[in-house]
Amino acid sequence: MSRRAIITMKTLLHLLCLAPFAWLLHLFTSNALANYPDPINFITHFTGDWTLNLLFLTLAITPIRRLSPALAFLIRFRRLIGLYAFFYATLHLATYIFLFSGYDITTALAGLRAGHPGELVTQWKIIWPRMVDDALRRRFIQVGLFAWTILLALAVTSPAFVLRAMGGKNWQRLHRLIYVAAIAGIIHYWWLVKKGDYSPAFDTLALTALLLARVAYVLIKRGRKPAATLKSA
């Protein structure tokens, strides 16, 4: 593909990936979130769902591009989509910190405008013990933080200069942890919803299919090696 085509597609991809955030921002600024029975719960699931959607799309690029050499260009978009997955995961975490945990944003911003930036830290100190207690008692928070930490490591090491500094093999080993993050994300989802709620089932099936596709590729690749060795002999 030409450079111009790649730039055009990346621009469209940026717009598509930002569309859910723009919609959420519209709901917030128009006060439409008040129409939902539990606005915080809606934001939590909305950001979590889009984290998984983009994470699965990132994982799907490799098996799709292996179907035909003509699809090899898709690899150019994997990093971009992965970074947006981290973006929505961070929004998901921020929802917990700033909305669910009771961080008083209004007071913090008022203090900042009044020339008291320390109010930001004061509000943090108020909710910190509650957050630690939540993390110790609730396993879905633990596994969610684990998944987010992996995505943070992948986002920080995504630039090309970091790849060169780490070396290709080390970089690949680290970035294979995206599968671990996806599995942890699914577990987080199952442990988050109430018993009898099977809404994570579709995401679980999607991830299972992606994992099976990778396993199948590895097995096929290994099966071809002995055949290639016999031919050369």
Coordinates of N, CA and C in Angstrom, one line a residue:
M1 N 0.8 -1.2 0.0 CA 0.0 0.0 0.0 C 0.9 1.3 0.0
S2 N 0.4 2.3 -0.6 CA 1.1 3.6 -0.7 C 1.1 4.2 0.7
R3 N 2.1 5.1 0.9 CA 2.1 5.9 2.1 C 0.9 6.7 2.3
R4 N 0.4 7.3 1.3 CA -0.8 8.1 1.4 C -2.0 7.3 1.8
A5 N -2.1 6.0 1.3 CA -3.3 5.2 1.7 C -3.2 4.8 3.1
I6 N -1.9 4.5 3.6 CA -1.7 4.1 5.0 C -2.1 5.3 5.9
I7 N -1.7 6.5 5.6 CA -2.0 7.7 6.4 C -3.6 7.9 6.4
T8 N -4.2 7.7 5.3 CA -5.7 7.8 5.2 C -6.4 6.8 6.1
M9 N -5.9 5.6 6.0 CA -6.5 4.5 6.8 C -6.3 4.7 8.3
K10 N -5.1 5.2 8.6 CA -4.8 5.4 10.1 C -5.6 6.6 10.6
T11 N -5.9 7.6 9.8 CA -6.7 8.7 10.2 C -8.2 8.2 10.4
L12 N -8.7 7.4 9.5 CA -10.0 6.8 9.7 C -10.0 5.9 11.0
L13 N -9.0 5.2 11.2 CA -8.9 4.3 12.4 C -8.9 5.1 13.7
H14 N -8.2 6.2 13.7 CA -8.2 7.1 14.8 C -9.6 7.6 15.1
L15 N -10.3 8.0 14.1 CA -11.7 8.5 14.2 C -12.6 7.4 14.8
L16 N -12.5 6.2 14.2 CA -13.3 5.0 14.6 C -13.1 4.7 16.1
C17 N -11.8 4.6 16.4 CA -11.4 4.3 17.8 C -11.8 5.3 18.8
L18 N -11.9 6.6 18.4 CA -12.3 7.7 19.3 C -13.8 7.9 19.4
A19 N -14.5 7.3 18.4 CA -16.0 7.4 18.4 C -16.7 7.0 19.7
P20 N -16.3 5.9 20.3 CA -17.0 5.5 21.5 C -16.7 6.5 22.6
F21 N -15.5 7.0 22.7 CA -15.2 8.1 23.7 C -15.9 9.3 23.5
A22 N -16.1 9.7 22.2 CA -16.8 10.9 21.8 C -18.3 10.8 22.2
W23 N -18.8 9.6 22.0 CA -20.2 9.3 22.4 C -20.4 9.4 23.9
L24 N -19.4 8.8 24.6 CA -19.5 8.9 26.1 C -19.4 10.3 26.6
L25 N -18.5 11.1 25.9 CA -18.3 12.5 26.3 C -19.6 13.3 26.0
H26 N -20.3 12.9 24.9 CA -21.6 13.6 24.6 C -22.6 13.3 25.6
L27 N -22.7 12.0 26.1 CA -23.7 11.7 27.1 C -23.4 12.4 28.4
F28 N -22.1 12.6 28.7 CA -21.8 13.3 29.9 C -22.1 14.8 29.8
T29 N -21.7 15.5 28.7 CA -21.9 16.9 28.6 C -23.3 17.3 28.4
S30 N -24.1 16.4 27.8 CA -25.5 16.7 27.6 C -26.4 16.2 28.8
N31 N -25.7 15.7 29.8 CA -26.4 15.2 31.0 C -27.4 14.0 30.7
A32 N -27.1 13.4 29.6 CA -28.0 12.2 29.2 C -27.7 11.0 30.1
L33 N -26.5 11.0 30.7 CA -26.2 9.9 31.6 C -27.2 9.8 32.8
A34 N -27.8 10.9 33.1 CA -28.8 10.9 34.2 C -30.0 10.0 33.8
N35 N -30.2 9.7 32.6 CA -31.3 8.9 32.2 C -31.1 7.4 32.5
Y36 N -29.8 7.0 32.8 CA -29.5 5.6 33.1 C -29.7 5.4 34.6
P37 N -30.2 4.2 34.9 CA -30.5 3.9 36.3 C -29.2 4.0 37.2
D38 N -28.1 3.6 36.6 CA -26.8 3.6 37.3 C -25.7 4.1 36.4
P39 N -25.6 5.5 36.3 CA -24.6 6.0 35.3 C -23.2 5.5 35.5
I40 N -22.7 5.4 36.7 CA -21.3 4.9 37.0 C -21.2 3.5 36.5
N41 N -22.2 2.6 36.7 CA -22.1 1.3 36.3 C -22.1 1.2 34.7
F42 N -22.9 2.1 34.1 CA -22.9 2.2 32.6 C -21.5 2.5 32.1
I43 N -20.9 3.6 32.7 CA -19.6 4.0 32.2 C -18.5 2.9 32.4
T44 N -18.6 2.2 33.6 CA -17.7 1.1 33.9 C -17.8 0.0 32.8
H45 N -19.0 -0.4 32.5 CA -19.2 -1.5 31.5 C -18.9 -1.0 30.1
F46 N -19.2 0.2 29.8 CA -18.9 0.8 28.5 C -17.4 0.8 28.2
T47 N -16.7 1.4 29.1 CA -15.2 1.4 28.9 C -14.6 0.0 28.9
G48 N -15.1 -0.8 29.8 CA -14.6 -2.2 29.8 C -14.8 -3.0 28.6
D49 N -16.1 -2.8 28.0 CA -16.4 -3.5 26.8 C -15.5 -3.0 25.6
W50 N -15.3 -1.7 25.5 CA -14.5 -1.2 24.4 C -13.0 -1.6 24.6
T51 N -12.6 -1.8 25.8 CA -11.2 -2.3 26.1 C -11.1 -3.7 25.4
L52 N -12.0 -4.5 25.8 CA -12.0 -5.9 25.2 C -12.2 -5.9 23.7
N53 N -13.1 -5.1 23.2 CA -13.3 -5.1 21.8 C -12.0 -4.8 21.0
L54 N -11.3 -3.7 21.4 CA -10.1 -3.3 20.8 C -9.0 -4.3 21.0
L55 N -9.0 -4.9 22.2 CA -7.9 -5.9 22.5 C -8.1 -7.1 21.6
F56 N -9.3 -7.5 21.4 CA -9.6 -8.7 20.5 C -9.2 -8.3 19.1
L57 N -9.6 -7.1 18.7 CA -9.2 -6.7 17.3 C -7.7 -6.7 17.1
T58 N -7.0 -6.2 18.1 CA -5.5 -6.3 18.0 C -5.0 -7.7 17.8
L59 N -5.6 -8.6 18.6 CA -5.2 -10.0 18.5 C -5.6 -10.7 17.2
A60 N -6.7 -10.2 16.6 CA -7.2 -10.8 15.4 C -6.4 -10.4 14.2
I61 N -5.6 -9.3 14.2 CA -4.9 -8.9 13.1 C -3.9 -9.9 12.6
T62 N -3.1 -10.5 13.5 CA -2.1 -11.5 13.1 C -2.7 -12.7 12.4
P63 N -3.7 -13.4 12.9 CA -4.3 -14.5 12.2 C -5.0 -14.1 10.9
I64 N -5.6 -12.9 10.8 CA -6.2 -12.5 9.6 C -5.2 -12.2 8.5
R65 N -4.1 -11.6 8.8 CA -3.1 -11.2 7.8 C -2.4 -12.5 7.3
R66 N -2.4 -13.6 8.1 CA -1.8 -14.8 7.6 C -2.6 -15.6 6.6
L67 N -3.8 -15.1 6.4 CA -4.7 -15.8 5.4 C -4.2 -15.5 4.0
S68 N -3.6 -14.3 3.8 CA -3.2 -14.0 2.4 C -2.1 -12.9 2.5
P69 N -1.1 -13.0 1.6 CA 0.0 -12.0 1.6 C -0.6 -10.6 1.3
A70 N -1.7 -10.6 0.7 CA -2.3 -9.3 0.3 C -2.8 -8.5 1.6
L71 N -2.9 -9.2 2.7 CA -3.4 -8.6 4.0 C -2.2 -8.3 4.9
A72 N -1.0 -8.4 4.4 CA 0.2 -8.2 5.3 C 0.2 -6.7 5.8
F73 N -0.4 -5.8 5.1 CA -0.4 -4.4 5.5 C -1.1 -4.1 6.8
L74 N -2.0 -5.1 7.2 CA -2.8 -4.9 8.4 C -1.9 -4.8 9.7
I75 N -0.7 -5.3 9.6 CA 0.2 -5.3 10.7 C 0.6 -3.9 11.1
R76 N 0.5 -2.9 10.2 CA 0.8 -1.5 10.4 C -0.2 -0.9 11.4
F77 N -1.4 -1.5 11.6 CA -2.4 -0.9 12.4 C -2.5 -1.6 13.8
R78 N -1.8 -2.6 14.0 CA -1.9 -3.4 15.3 C -1.5 -2.6 16.5
R79 N -0.4 -1.9 16.4 CA 0.1 -1.0 17.5 C -0.9 0.1 17.8
L80 N -1.4 0.7 16.8 CA -2.4 1.8 17.0 C -3.6 1.3 17.8
I81 N -4.2 0.2 17.3 CA -5.4 -0.4 18.0 C -5.1 -0.8 19.4
G82 N -3.9 -1.4 19.6 CA -3.5 -1.8 20.9 C -3.4 -0.7 21.9
L83 N -2.9 0.5 21.4 CA -2.8 1.7 22.3 C -4.1 2.2 22.6
Y84 N -5.1 2.1 21.7 CA -6.5 2.5 22.1 C -7.1 1.6 23.1
A85 N -6.7 0.3 23.0 CA -7.2 -0.7 24.0 C -6.7 -0.2 25.4
F86 N -5.5 0.2 25.5 CA -4.9 0.7 26.7 C -5.6 2.0 27.2
F87 N -5.9 2.8 26.2 CA -6.6 4.1 26.5 C -8.0 3.8 27.2
Y88 N -8.8 2.9 26.6 CA -10.1 2.6 27.2 C -9.9 1.8 28.5
A89 N -8.9 1.0 28.6 CA -8.6 0.3 29.9 C -8.3 1.3 31.0
T90 N -7.6 2.4 30.6 CA -7.2 3.5 31.6 C -8.5 4.3 32.0
L91 N -9.4 4.5 31.0 CA -10.7 5.1 31.3 C -11.5 4.3 32.3
H92 N -11.4 3.0 32.1 CA -12.1 2.0 32.9 C -11.6 2.1 34.3
L93 N -10.3 2.1 34.5 CA -9.6 2.3 35.8 C -10.0 3.6 36.4
A94 N -9.9 4.7 35.6 CA -10.2 6.0 36.1 C -11.7 6.1 36.6
T95 N -12.6 5.4 35.9 CA -14.0 5.4 36.4 C -14.0 4.9 37.8
Y96 N -13.3 3.8 38.1 CA -13.2 3.3 39.5 C -12.6 4.3 40.5
I97 N -11.5 4.9 40.1 CA -10.8 5.8 41.0 C -11.6 7.1 41.2
F98 N -12.1 7.7 40.2 CA -12.7 9.1 40.3 C -14.2 9.1 40.5
L99 N -14.9 8.0 40.2 CA -16.3 8.0 40.3 C -16.8 7.0 41.4
F100 N -16.3 5.8 41.2 CA -16.8 4.7 42.2 C -16.2 4.9 43.6
S101 N -14.9 5.2 43.6 CA -14.3 5.3 44.9 C -14.5 6.6 45.7
G102 N -15.2 7.6 45.1 CA -15.6 8.8 45.8 C -14.6 9.9 45.7
Y103 N -13.7 9.9 44.8 CA -12.7 11.0 44.7 C -13.6 12.3 44.3
D104 N -13.4 13.3 45.2 CA -14.2 14.5 45.0 C -13.6 15.4 44.0
I105 N -13.9 15.2 42.7 CA -13.3 16.0 41.6 C -13.6 17.5 41.7
T106 N -14.9 17.8 42.1 CA -15.3 19.2 42.2 C -14.5 19.9 43.2
T107 N -14.3 19.4 44.4 CA -13.5 20.0 45.4 C -12.0 20.1 45.0
A108 N -11.5 19.1 44.4 CA -10.1 19.1 43.9 C -9.9 20.2 42.9
L109 N -10.8 20.3 41.9 CA -10.7 21.3 40.9 C -10.9 22.7 41.5
A110 N -11.8 22.9 42.4 CA -12.0 24.2 43.1 C -10.7 24.6 43.8
G111 N -10.1 23.7 44.5 CA -8.8 24.0 45.2 C -7.7 24.3 44.2
L112 N -7.7 23.7 43.1 CA -6.7 24.0 42.0 C -6.9 25.4 41.5
R113 N -8.2 25.7 41.2 CA -8.4 27.1 40.7 C -8.1 28.2 41.7
A114 N -8.3 27.8 43.0 CA -8.0 28.8 44.1 C -6.5 28.9 44.4
G115 N -5.7 28.1 43.7 CA -4.3 28.2 44.0 C -3.8 27.2 45.0
H116 N -4.6 26.2 45.3 CA -4.2 25.2 46.3 C -4.1 23.8 45.6
P117 N -3.1 23.5 44.8 CA -2.9 22.3 44.1 C -2.8 21.1 45.1
G118 N -2.5 21.3 46.3 CA -2.4 20.3 47.3 C -3.7 19.6 47.6
E119 N -4.8 20.2 47.2 CA -6.2 19.6 47.3 C -6.3 18.3 46.5
L120 N -5.6 18.3 45.4 CA -5.6 17.1 44.6 C -5.1 15.9 45.3
V121 N -4.0 16.1 46.1 CA -3.4 15.1 46.9 C -4.3 14.8 48.1
T122 N -4.9 15.8 48.7 CA -5.7 15.6 49.9 C -6.9 14.7 49.5
Q123 N -7.5 14.9 48.4 CA -8.6 14.0 48.0 C -8.2 12.6 47.7
W124 N -7.0 12.5 47.2 CA -6.4 11.2 46.9 C -6.1 10.4 48.2
K125 N -5.6 11.1 49.2 CA -5.4 10.5 50.5 C -6.6 10.0 51.2
I126 N -7.7 10.7 50.9 CA -9.0 10.3 51.5 C -9.5 9.0 51.0
I127 N -9.3 8.8 49.6 CA -9.9 7.6 49.0 C -8.9 6.4 49.0
W128 N -7.6 6.7 49.2 CA -6.6 5.7 49.1 C -6.8 4.5 50.0
P129 N -7.1 4.7 51.3 CA -7.3 3.5 52.2 C -8.5 2.7 51.8
R130 N -9.6 3.3 51.2 CA -10.7 2.6 50.7 C -10.4 1.8 49.5
M131 N -9.6 2.3 48.6 CA -9.2 1.6 47.4 C -8.3 0.4 47.8
V132 N -7.4 0.6 48.7 CA -6.5 -0.5 49.1 C -7.4 -1.6 49.7
D133 N -8.3 -1.3 50.6 CA -9.2 -2.2 51.2 C -10.0 -3.0 50.1
D134 N -10.5 -2.3 49.1 CA -11.3 -2.9 48.0 C -10.4 -3.9 47.3
A135 N -9.2 -3.5 47.0 CA -8.3 -4.3 46.2 C -7.9 -5.6 47.0
L136 N -7.8 -5.5 48.3 CA -7.5 -6.7 49.1 C -8.7 -7.6 49.3
R137 N -9.9 -7.1 49.2 CA -11.1 -7.9 49.4 C -11.7 -8.4 48.2
R138 N -11.6 -7.7 47.1 CA -12.3 -8.0 45.9 C -11.3 -8.6 44.8
R139 N -11.5 -9.8 44.4 CA -10.5 -10.4 43.5 C -10.7 -9.9 42.1
F140 N -11.9 -9.4 41.7 CA -12.0 -8.9 40.3 C -11.2 -7.6 40.2
I141 N -11.0 -6.9 41.3 CA -10.1 -5.7 41.2 C -8.7 -6.1 41.0
Q142 N -8.3 -7.1 41.7 CA -6.9 -7.6 41.7 C -6.5 -8.0 40.2
V143 N -7.4 -8.9 39.7 CA -7.1 -9.4 38.3 C -7.2 -8.3 37.3
G144 N -8.1 -7.3 37.5 CA -8.2 -6.1 36.6 C -7.0 -5.3 36.6
L145 N -6.5 -5.0 37.8 CA -5.2 -4.2 37.9 C -4.1 -5.0 37.3
F146 N -4.1 -6.3 37.4 CA -3.0 -7.1 36.8 C -3.0 -6.9 35.3
A147 N -4.2 -7.0 34.7 CA -4.4 -6.9 33.3 C -4.0 -5.5 32.8
W148 N -4.4 -4.4 33.6 CA -4.0 -3.1 33.2 C -2.5 -2.8 33.3
T149 N -1.9 -3.4 34.3 CA -0.4 -3.3 34.4 C 0.3 -3.9 33.2
I150 N -0.2 -5.0 32.7 CA 0.4 -5.6 31.5 C 0.2 -4.7 30.3
L151 N -1.0 -4.2 30.2 CA -1.2 -3.3 29.1 C -0.4 -2.0 29.2
L152 N -0.1 -1.5 30.4 CA 0.7 -0.4 30.6 C 2.1 -0.7 30.1
A153 N 2.7 -1.8 30.5 CA 4.0 -2.2 30.1 C 4.1 -2.3 28.5
L154 N 3.0 -2.9 27.9 CA 3.0 -3.0 26.5 C 3.0 -1.6 25.8
A155 N 2.2 -0.7 26.4 CA 2.0 0.6 25.8 C 3.4 1.4 25.9
V156 N 4.0 1.3 27.0 CA 5.3 2.0 27.3 C 6.4 1.5 26.3
T157 N 6.4 0.2 26.0 CA 7.4 -0.4 25.2 C 7.0 -0.5 23.7
S158 N 5.9 0.1 23.3 CA 5.4 0.0 21.9 C 6.2 0.8 20.9
P159 N 6.9 1.9 21.3 CA 7.6 2.7 20.2 C 8.7 1.9 19.6
A160 N 9.1 2.2 18.4 CA 10.1 1.5 17.6 C 11.5 1.6 18.3
F161 N 11.8 2.8 18.9 CA 13.1 2.9 19.5 C 13.3 2.0 20.7
V162 N 12.1 1.7 21.4 CA 12.2 0.8 22.6 C 12.4 -0.6 22.1
L163 N 11.8 -0.9 21.0 CA 12.0 -2.3 20.3 C 13.4 -2.5 20.0
R164 N 14.0 -1.5 19.4 CA 15.5 -1.6 19.0 C 16.3 -1.7 20.3
A165 N 16.0 -1.0 21.3 CA 16.8 -1.0 22.6 C 16.7 -2.4 23.3
M166 N 15.5 -3.0 23.2 CA 15.2 -4.2 23.9 C 15.7 -5.4 23.1
G167 N 15.7 -5.3 21.8 CA 16.0 -6.4 20.9 C 14.7 -7.1 20.5
G168 N 14.7 -7.5 19.3 CA 13.4 -8.1 18.8 C 12.9 -9.3 19.6
K169 N 13.7 -10.2 20.0 CA 13.2 -11.4 20.7 C 12.7 -11.0 22.1
N170 N 13.4 -10.2 22.8 CA 12.9 -9.8 24.1 C 11.6 -9.0 24.0
W171 N 11.5 -8.1 23.0 CA 10.3 -7.3 22.8 C 9.1 -8.3 22.5
Q172 N 9.4 -9.3 21.6 CA 8.3 -10.2 21.3 C 7.8 -11.0 22.5
R173 N 8.8 -11.4 23.3 CA 8.4 -12.2 24.5 C 7.5 -11.3 25.4
L174 N 7.9 -10.1 25.6 CA 7.1 -9.2 26.4 C 5.7 -9.0 25.8
H175 N 5.6 -8.7 24.5 CA 4.4 -8.4 23.9 C 3.4 -9.6 23.7
R176 N 4.0 -10.8 23.9 CA 3.1 -11.9 23.9 C 2.2 -12.0 25.2
L177 N 2.6 -11.2 26.1 CA 1.7 -11.1 27.4 C 0.4 -10.4 27.1
I178 N 0.2 -9.9 25.9 CA -1.1 -9.4 25.5 C -2.2 -10.5 25.7
Y179 N -1.8 -11.7 25.4 CA -2.8 -12.8 25.6 C -3.1 -13.0 27.0
V180 N -2.1 -12.9 27.9 CA -2.4 -13.0 29.4 C -3.3 -11.8 29.8
A181 N -3.0 -10.6 29.3 CA -3.9 -9.5 29.6 C -5.3 -9.7 29.2
A182 N -5.5 -10.3 28.0 CA -6.9 -10.6 27.5 C -7.6 -11.6 28.4
I183 N -6.8 -12.7 28.7 CA -7.4 -13.7 29.6 C -7.8 -13.1 31.0
A184 N -6.9 -12.3 31.5 CA -7.2 -11.6 32.8 C -8.4 -10.7 32.7
G185 N -8.5 -10.0 31.5 CA -9.6 -9.2 31.3 C -10.9 -9.9 31.3
I186 N -11.0 -11.1 30.7 CA -12.2 -11.9 30.7 C -12.5 -12.4 32.1
I187 N -11.5 -12.8 32.8 CA -11.7 -13.3 34.2 C -12.2 -12.1 35.1
H188 N -11.7 -10.9 34.9 CA -12.1 -9.7 35.6 C -13.6 -9.5 35.3
Y189 N -14.0 -9.7 34.0 CA -15.4 -9.5 33.6 C -16.3 -10.5 34.3
W190 N -15.9 -11.8 34.3 CA -16.8 -12.8 34.9 C -16.9 -12.5 36.4
W191 N -15.8 -12.1 37.1 CA -15.9 -11.9 38.5 C -16.6 -10.6 38.9
L192 N -16.7 -9.7 37.9 CA -17.3 -8.4 38.1 C -18.8 -8.5 38.1
V193 N -19.4 -9.3 37.2 CA -20.9 -9.4 37.0 C -21.4 -10.3 38.1
K194 N -22.7 -10.1 38.3 CA -23.4 -10.9 39.3 C -23.6 -12.4 38.9
K195 N -23.7 -13.3 39.8 CA -23.9 -14.7 39.5 C -25.2 -14.9 38.7
G196 N -25.1 -15.6 37.6 CA -26.2 -15.8 36.7 C -26.2 -14.9 35.5
D197 N -25.3 -13.9 35.5 CA -25.2 -13.0 34.4 C -24.2 -13.5 33.4
Y198 N -24.6 -13.9 32.2 CA -23.7 -14.5 31.3 C -23.3 -13.6 30.1
S199 N -23.3 -12.3 30.4 CA -22.9 -11.3 29.4 C -21.5 -11.5 29.0
P200 N -20.6 -12.0 29.8 CA -19.2 -12.2 29.3 C -19.0 -13.4 28.4
A201 N -20.1 -14.1 28.2 CA -19.9 -15.4 27.4 C -19.4 -15.1 26.0
F202 N -20.0 -14.1 25.3 CA -19.6 -13.8 23.9 C -18.1 -13.4 23.8
D203 N -17.7 -12.6 24.8 CA -16.3 -12.2 24.8 C -15.4 -13.4 25.0
T204 N -15.8 -14.3 25.9 CA -15.1 -15.5 26.2 C -14.9 -16.4 25.0
L205 N -16.0 -16.5 24.2 CA -15.9 -17.3 23.0 C -15.0 -16.6 21.9
A206 N -15.1 -15.3 21.9 CA -14.2 -14.6 20.9 C -12.7 -14.8 21.2
L207 N -12.4 -14.7 22.5 CA -11.0 -14.9 22.9 C -10.6 -16.3 22.7
T208 N -11.5 -17.3 23.0 CA -11.2 -18.7 22.8 C -10.8 -19.0 21.3
A209 N -11.6 -18.4 20.4 CA -11.4 -18.6 19.0 C -10.0 -18.0 18.6
L210 N -9.7 -16.8 19.1 CA -8.4 -16.2 18.8 C -7.2 -17.0 19.3
L211 N -7.4 -17.6 20.5 CA -6.3 -18.4 21.1 C -6.2 -19.7 20.3
L212 N -7.3 -20.3 19.9 CA -7.2 -21.6 19.1 C -6.6 -21.3 17.8
A213 N -6.9 -20.1 17.2 CA -6.2 -19.8 15.9 C -4.7 -19.7 16.0
R214 N -4.2 -19.2 17.2 CA -2.8 -19.1 17.4 C -2.2 -20.5 17.6
V215 N -2.9 -21.3 18.4 CA -2.4 -22.7 18.6 C -2.4 -23.5 17.3
A216 N -3.4 -23.4 16.5 CA -3.5 -24.1 15.2 C -2.3 -23.7 14.3
Y217 N -2.0 -22.4 14.3 CA -0.9 -21.9 13.5 C 0.4 -22.5 13.9
V218 N 0.6 -22.5 15.2 CA 1.9 -23.1 15.8 C 2.0 -24.6 15.4
L219 N 0.9 -25.3 15.6 CA 0.9 -26.7 15.3 C 1.2 -27.0 13.8
I220 N 0.5 -26.2 12.9 CA 0.7 -26.4 11.5 C 2.2 -26.0 11.1
K221 N 2.7 -25.0 11.7 CA 4.1 -24.6 11.4 C 5.1 -25.7 11.8
R222 N 4.8 -26.3 13.0 CA 5.7 -27.3 13.5 C 5.6 -28.6 12.6
G223 N 4.4 -28.8 12.1 CA 4.2 -30.0 11.2 C 4.9 -29.8 9.9
R224 N 5.0 -28.6 9.4 CA 5.7 -28.3 8.1 C 7.2 -28.5 8.2
K225 N 7.8 -28.3 9.4 CA 9.2 -28.3 9.5 C 9.8 -29.7 9.2
P226 N 9.3 -30.8 9.8 CA 9.8 -32.1 9.4 C 9.7 -32.4 7.9
A227 N 8.6 -32.0 7.3 CA 8.4 -32.2 5.9 C 9.4 -31.5 5.1
A228 N 9.7 -30.3 5.5 CA 10.7 -29.5 4.8 C 12.1 -30.1 4.9
T229 N 12.4 -30.7 6.1 CA 13.7 -31.3 6.4 C 13.8 -32.5 5.5
L230 N 12.8 -33.3 5.4 CA 12.8 -34.6 4.6 C 13.1 -34.2 3.1
K231 N 12.4 -33.2 2.6 CA 12.6 -32.8 1.2 C 14.1 -32.3 0.9
S232 N 14.6 -31.6 1.9 CA 16.0 -31.1 1.7 C 17.0 -32.2 1.8
A233 N 16.6 -33.3 2.5 CA 17.5 -34.5 2.7 C 17.5 -35.3 1.4

